[in-house]
PDB file of C-alpha atoms in Angstrom:
ATOM      1  CA  UNK A 163      99.265  68.188  39.339  1.00 46.00           C
ATOM      2  CA  UNK A 164     100.907  69.860  42.255  1.00 47.00           C
ATOM      3  CA  UNK A 165      99.632  70.416  45.757  1.00 48.00           C
ATOM      4  CA  UNK A 166      99.232  74.119  45.107  1.00 48.00           C
ATOM      5  CA  UNK A 167      96.392  73.608  42.633  1.00 48.00           C
ATOM      6  CA  UNK A 168      94.167  71.598  45.015  1.00 48.00           C
ATOM      7  CA  UNK A 169      93.655  74.004  47.957  1.00 49.00           C
ATOM      8  CA  UNK A 170      91.683  76.566  45.889  1.00 49.00           C
ATOM      9  CA  UNK A 171      89.205  73.811  44.985  1.00 48.00           C
ATOM     10  CA  UNK A 172      88.881  72.821  48.635  1.00 49.00           C
ATOM     11  CA  UNK A 173      88.404  76.440  49.637  1.00 56.00           C
ATOM     12  CA  UNK A 174      85.801  76.848  46.924  1.00 60.00           C
ATOM     13  CA  UNK A 175      83.993  73.687  48.065  1.00 68.00           C
ATOM     14  CA  UNK A 176      84.182  74.784  51.711  1.00 65.00           C
ATOM     15  CA  UNK A 177      82.804  78.220  50.828  1.00 69.00           C
ATOM     16  CA  UNK A 178      79.956  76.738  48.809  1.00 80.00           C
ATOM     17  CA  UNK A 179      79.246  74.268  51.637  1.00 78.00           C
ATOM     18  CA  UNK A 180      79.077  77.188  54.083  1.00 81.00           C
ATOM     19  CA  UNK A 181      76.734  79.068  51.724  1.00 83.00           C
ATOM     20  CA  UNK A 182      74.624  75.945  51.323  1.00 83.00           C
ATOM     21  CA  UNK A 183      74.491  75.461  55.116  1.00 86.00           C
ATOM     22  CA  UNK A 184      73.548  79.127  55.628  1.00 86.00           C
ATOM     23  CA  UNK A 185      70.795  78.935  52.984  1.00 88.00           C
ATOM     24  CA  UNK A 186      69.535  75.676  54.442  1.00 87.00           C
ATOM     25  CA  UNK A 187      69.357  77.186  57.942  1.00 88.00           C
ATOM     26  CA  UNK A 188      67.500  80.234  56.613  1.00 90.00           C
ATOM     27  CA  UNK A 189      64.994  78.010  54.821  1.00 89.00           C
ATOM     28  CA  UNK A 190      64.475  75.864  57.913  1.00 89.00           C
ATOM     29  CA  UNK A 191      63.919  78.960  60.081  1.00 89.00           C
ATOM     30  CA  UNK A 192      61.466  80.379  57.539  1.00 89.00           C
ATOM     31  CA  UNK A 193      59.550  77.086  57.465  1.00 88.00           C
ATOM     32  CA  UNK A 194      59.421  76.946  61.269  1.00 87.00           C
ATOM     33  CA  UNK A 195      58.063  80.502  61.435  1.00 88.00           C
ATOM     34  CA  UNK A 196      55.493  79.736  58.721  1.00 85.00           C
ATOM     35  CA  UNK A 197      54.431  76.548  60.503  1.00 83.00           C
ATOM     36  CA  UNK A 198      53.996  78.389  63.822  1.00 80.00           C
ATOM     37  CA  UNK A 199      51.926  81.109  62.138  1.00 82.00           C
ATOM     38  CA  UNK A 200      49.744  78.496  60.442  1.00 75.00           C
ATOM     39  CA  UNK A 201      49.217  76.654  63.720  1.00 72.00           C
ATOM     40  CA  UNK A 202      48.298  79.886  65.508  1.00 74.00           C
ATOM     41  CA  UNK A 203      45.872  80.882  62.751  1.00 70.00           C
ATOM     42  CA  UNK A 204      44.346  77.395  62.575  1.00 63.00           C
ATOM     43  CA  UNK A 205      43.761  77.192  66.316  1.00 63.00           C
ATOM     44  CA  UNK A 206      42.164  80.631  66.359  1.00 63.00           C
ATOM     45  CA  UNK A 207      39.899  79.747  63.434  1.00 57.00           C
ATOM     46  CA  UNK A 208      38.826  76.371  64.813  1.00 55.00           C
ATOM     47  CA  UNK A 209      38.194  77.349  68.432  1.00 60.00           C
ATOM     48  CA  UNK A 210      34.939  79.236  68.551  1.00 65.00           C
ATOM     49  CA  UNK A 211      33.061  80.410  71.602  1.00 66.00           C
ATOM     50  CA  UNK A 212      30.511  77.604  71.521  1.00 71.00           C
ATOM     51  CA  UNK A 213      33.120  74.855  71.598  1.00 70.00           C
ATOM     52  CA  UNK A 214      35.045  76.697  74.315  1.00 70.00           C
ATOM     53  CA  UNK A 215      31.871  76.898  76.420  1.00 74.00           C
ATOM     54  CA  UNK A 216      31.196  73.191  75.842  1.00 76.00           C
ATOM     55  CA  UNK A 217      34.766  72.427  76.949  1.00 75.00           C
ATOM     56  CA  UNK A 218      34.304  74.526  80.083  1.00 76.00           C
ATOM     57  CA  UNK A 219      30.992  72.831  80.774  1.00 78.00           C
ATOM     58  CA  UNK A 220      32.645  69.417  80.428  1.00 78.00           C
ATOM     59  CA  UNK A 221      35.548  70.386  82.683  1.00 78.00           C
ATOM     60  CA  UNK A 222      33.168  71.768  85.327  1.00 79.00           C
ATOM     61  CA  UNK A 223      30.562  69.007  85.042  1.00 78.00           C
ATOM     62  CA  UNK A 224      30.940  68.005  88.692  1.00 80.00           C
ATOM     63  CA  UNK A 225      30.040  71.527  89.770  1.00 80.00           C
ATOM     64  CA  UNK A 226      27.267  71.888  87.177  1.00 78.00           C
ATOM     65  CA  UNK A 227      25.430  68.640  88.001  1.00 80.00           C
ATOM     66  CA  UNK A 228      24.305  69.782  91.485  1.00 83.00           C
ATOM     67  CA  UNK A 229      23.015  73.013  89.939  1.00 80.00           C
ATOM     68  CA  UNK A 230      20.986  71.076  87.384  1.00 83.00           C
ATOM     69  CA  UNK A 231      19.617  68.887  90.159  1.00 84.00           C
ATOM     70  CA  UNK A 232      18.737  72.009  92.129  1.00 86.00           C
ATOM     71  CA  UNK A 233      16.915  73.445  89.094  1.00 87.00           C
ATOM     72  CA  UNK A 234      14.871  70.259  88.781  1.00 89.00           C
ATOM     73  CA  UNK A 235      13.935  70.367  92.471  1.00 91.00           C
ATOM     74  CA  UNK A 236      12.971  74.059  92.259  1.00 89.00           C
ATOM     75  CA  UNK A 237      10.980  73.352  89.102  1.00 89.00           C
ATOM     76  CA  UNK A 238       9.097  70.527  90.789  1.00 92.00           C
ATOM     77  CA  UNK A 239       8.388  72.698  93.846  1.00 92.00           C
ATOM     78  CA  UNK A 240       7.171  75.622  91.716  1.00 90.00           C
ATOM     79  CA  UNK A 241       5.006  73.292  89.677  1.00 91.00           C
ATOM     80  CA  UNK A 242       3.441  71.893  92.840  1.00 93.00           C
ATOM     81  CA  UNK A 243       2.825  75.408  94.224  1.00 92.00           C
ATOM     82  CA  UNK A 244       1.175  76.482  90.958  1.00 91.00           C
ATOM     83  CA  UNK A 245      -1.058  73.383  90.954  1.00 93.00           C
ATOM     84  CA  UNK A 246      -2.078  73.854  94.567  1.00 94.00           C
ATOM     85  CA  UNK A 247      -2.565  77.659  94.390  1.00 93.00           C
ATOM     86  CA  UNK A 248      -3.456  78.758  90.844  1.00 91.00           C
ATOM     87  CA  UNK A 249      -3.805  82.439  91.849  1.00 94.00           C
ATOM     88  CA  UNK A 250      -0.012  82.621  92.435  1.00 92.00           C
ATOM     89  CA  UNK A 251       0.747  81.367  88.911  1.00 92.00           C
ATOM     90  CA  UNK A 252       0.978  84.822  87.278  1.00 94.00           C
ATOM     91  CA  UNK A 253       3.143  86.232  90.079  1.00 94.00           C
ATOM     92  CA  UNK A 254       5.553  83.277  89.917  1.00 90.00           C
ATOM     93  CA  UNK A 255       5.748  83.325  86.118  1.00 90.00           C
ATOM     94  CA  UNK A 256       6.324  87.105  85.983  1.00 92.00           C
ATOM     95  CA  UNK A 257       9.153  86.888  88.535  1.00 92.00           C
ATOM     96  CA  UNK A 258      10.715  83.953  86.709  1.00 89.00           C
ATOM     97  CA  UNK A 259      10.519  85.875  83.424  1.00 92.00           C
ATOM     98  CA  UNK A 260      12.087  88.961  85.029  1.00 92.00           C
ATOM     99  CA  UNK A 261      14.968  86.912  86.465  1.00 90.00           C
ATOM    100  CA  UNK A 262      15.393  85.086  83.159  1.00 89.00           C
ATOM    101  CA  UNK A 263      15.686  88.378  81.266  1.00 91.00           C
ATOM    102  CA  UNK A 264      18.309  89.640  83.736  1.00 92.00           C
ATOM    103  CA  UNK A 265      20.338  86.447  83.341  1.00 89.00           C
ATOM    104  CA  UNK A 266      19.972  86.625  79.556  1.00 89.00           C
ATOM    105  CA  UNK A 267      21.227  90.233  79.538  1.00 88.00           C
ATOM    106  CA  UNK A 268      24.245  89.347  81.685  1.00 90.00           C
ATOM    107  CA  UNK A 269      25.000  86.349  79.460  1.00 88.00           C
ATOM    108  CA  UNK A 270      24.895  88.553  76.338  1.00 87.00           C
ATOM    109  CA  UNK A 271      27.258  91.062  77.966  1.00 87.00           C
ATOM    110  CA  UNK A 272      29.631  88.280  78.992  1.00 86.00           C
ATOM    111  CA  UNK A 273      29.636  86.816  75.472  1.00 84.00           C
ATOM    112  CA  UNK A 274      30.295  90.213  73.878  1.00 84.00           C
ATOM    113  CA  UNK A 275      33.211  90.824  76.261  1.00 84.00           C
ATOM    114  CA  UNK A 276      34.538  87.319  75.536  1.00 82.00           C
ATOM    115  CA  UNK A 277      34.334  87.916  71.785  1.00 82.00           C
ATOM    116  CA  UNK A 278      36.085  91.251  72.209  1.00 81.00           C
ATOM    117  CA  UNK A 279      38.859  89.615  74.209  1.00 80.00           C
ATOM    118  CA  UNK A 280      39.292  86.866  71.619  1.00 78.00           C
ATOM    119  CA  UNK A 281      39.376  89.331  68.725  1.00 79.00           C
ATOM    120  CA  UNK A 282      41.569  91.750  70.664  1.00 79.00           C
ATOM    121  CA  UNK A 283      39.091  94.624  70.329  1.00 82.00           C
ATOM    122  CA  UNK A 284      37.919  94.799  73.957  1.00 77.00           C
ATOM    123  CA  UNK A 285      39.310  97.659  76.015  1.00 78.00           C
ATOM    124  CA  UNK A 286      38.842  97.682  79.767  1.00 75.00           C
ATOM    125  CA  UNK A 287      37.370 100.872  81.221  1.00 74.00           C
ATOM    126  CA  UNK A 288      40.222 101.116  83.753  1.00 71.00           C
ATOM    127  CA  UNK A 289      43.029 101.370  81.198  1.00 58.00           C
TER     128      UNK A 289
END
């Protein structure tokens, strides 16, 4: 066997190695893209609004605790006022109910905007 017969085999092996390397790189890139898409889809599916709100509440617990304490103090004061002056009970309860309904309406609007932002369907009125 002469030296002239071996180089075509080496060239053929080098070409097939290059093809193999190219195919391998394409497969790796496709797997990386698929993995990233799966991660993005999984995180969107798992993270719902309730858990996000719980996370926010936990992160802001130092700011929320004084508000809860304030609510308890206001509740105790209102309870004492109602016990000492029963004629004011209806006025206090009606105002509390009115304020509660306003807060509830704002909360519903905020949640609908948040859902729209998460789903990508919310459009701002300015744009």
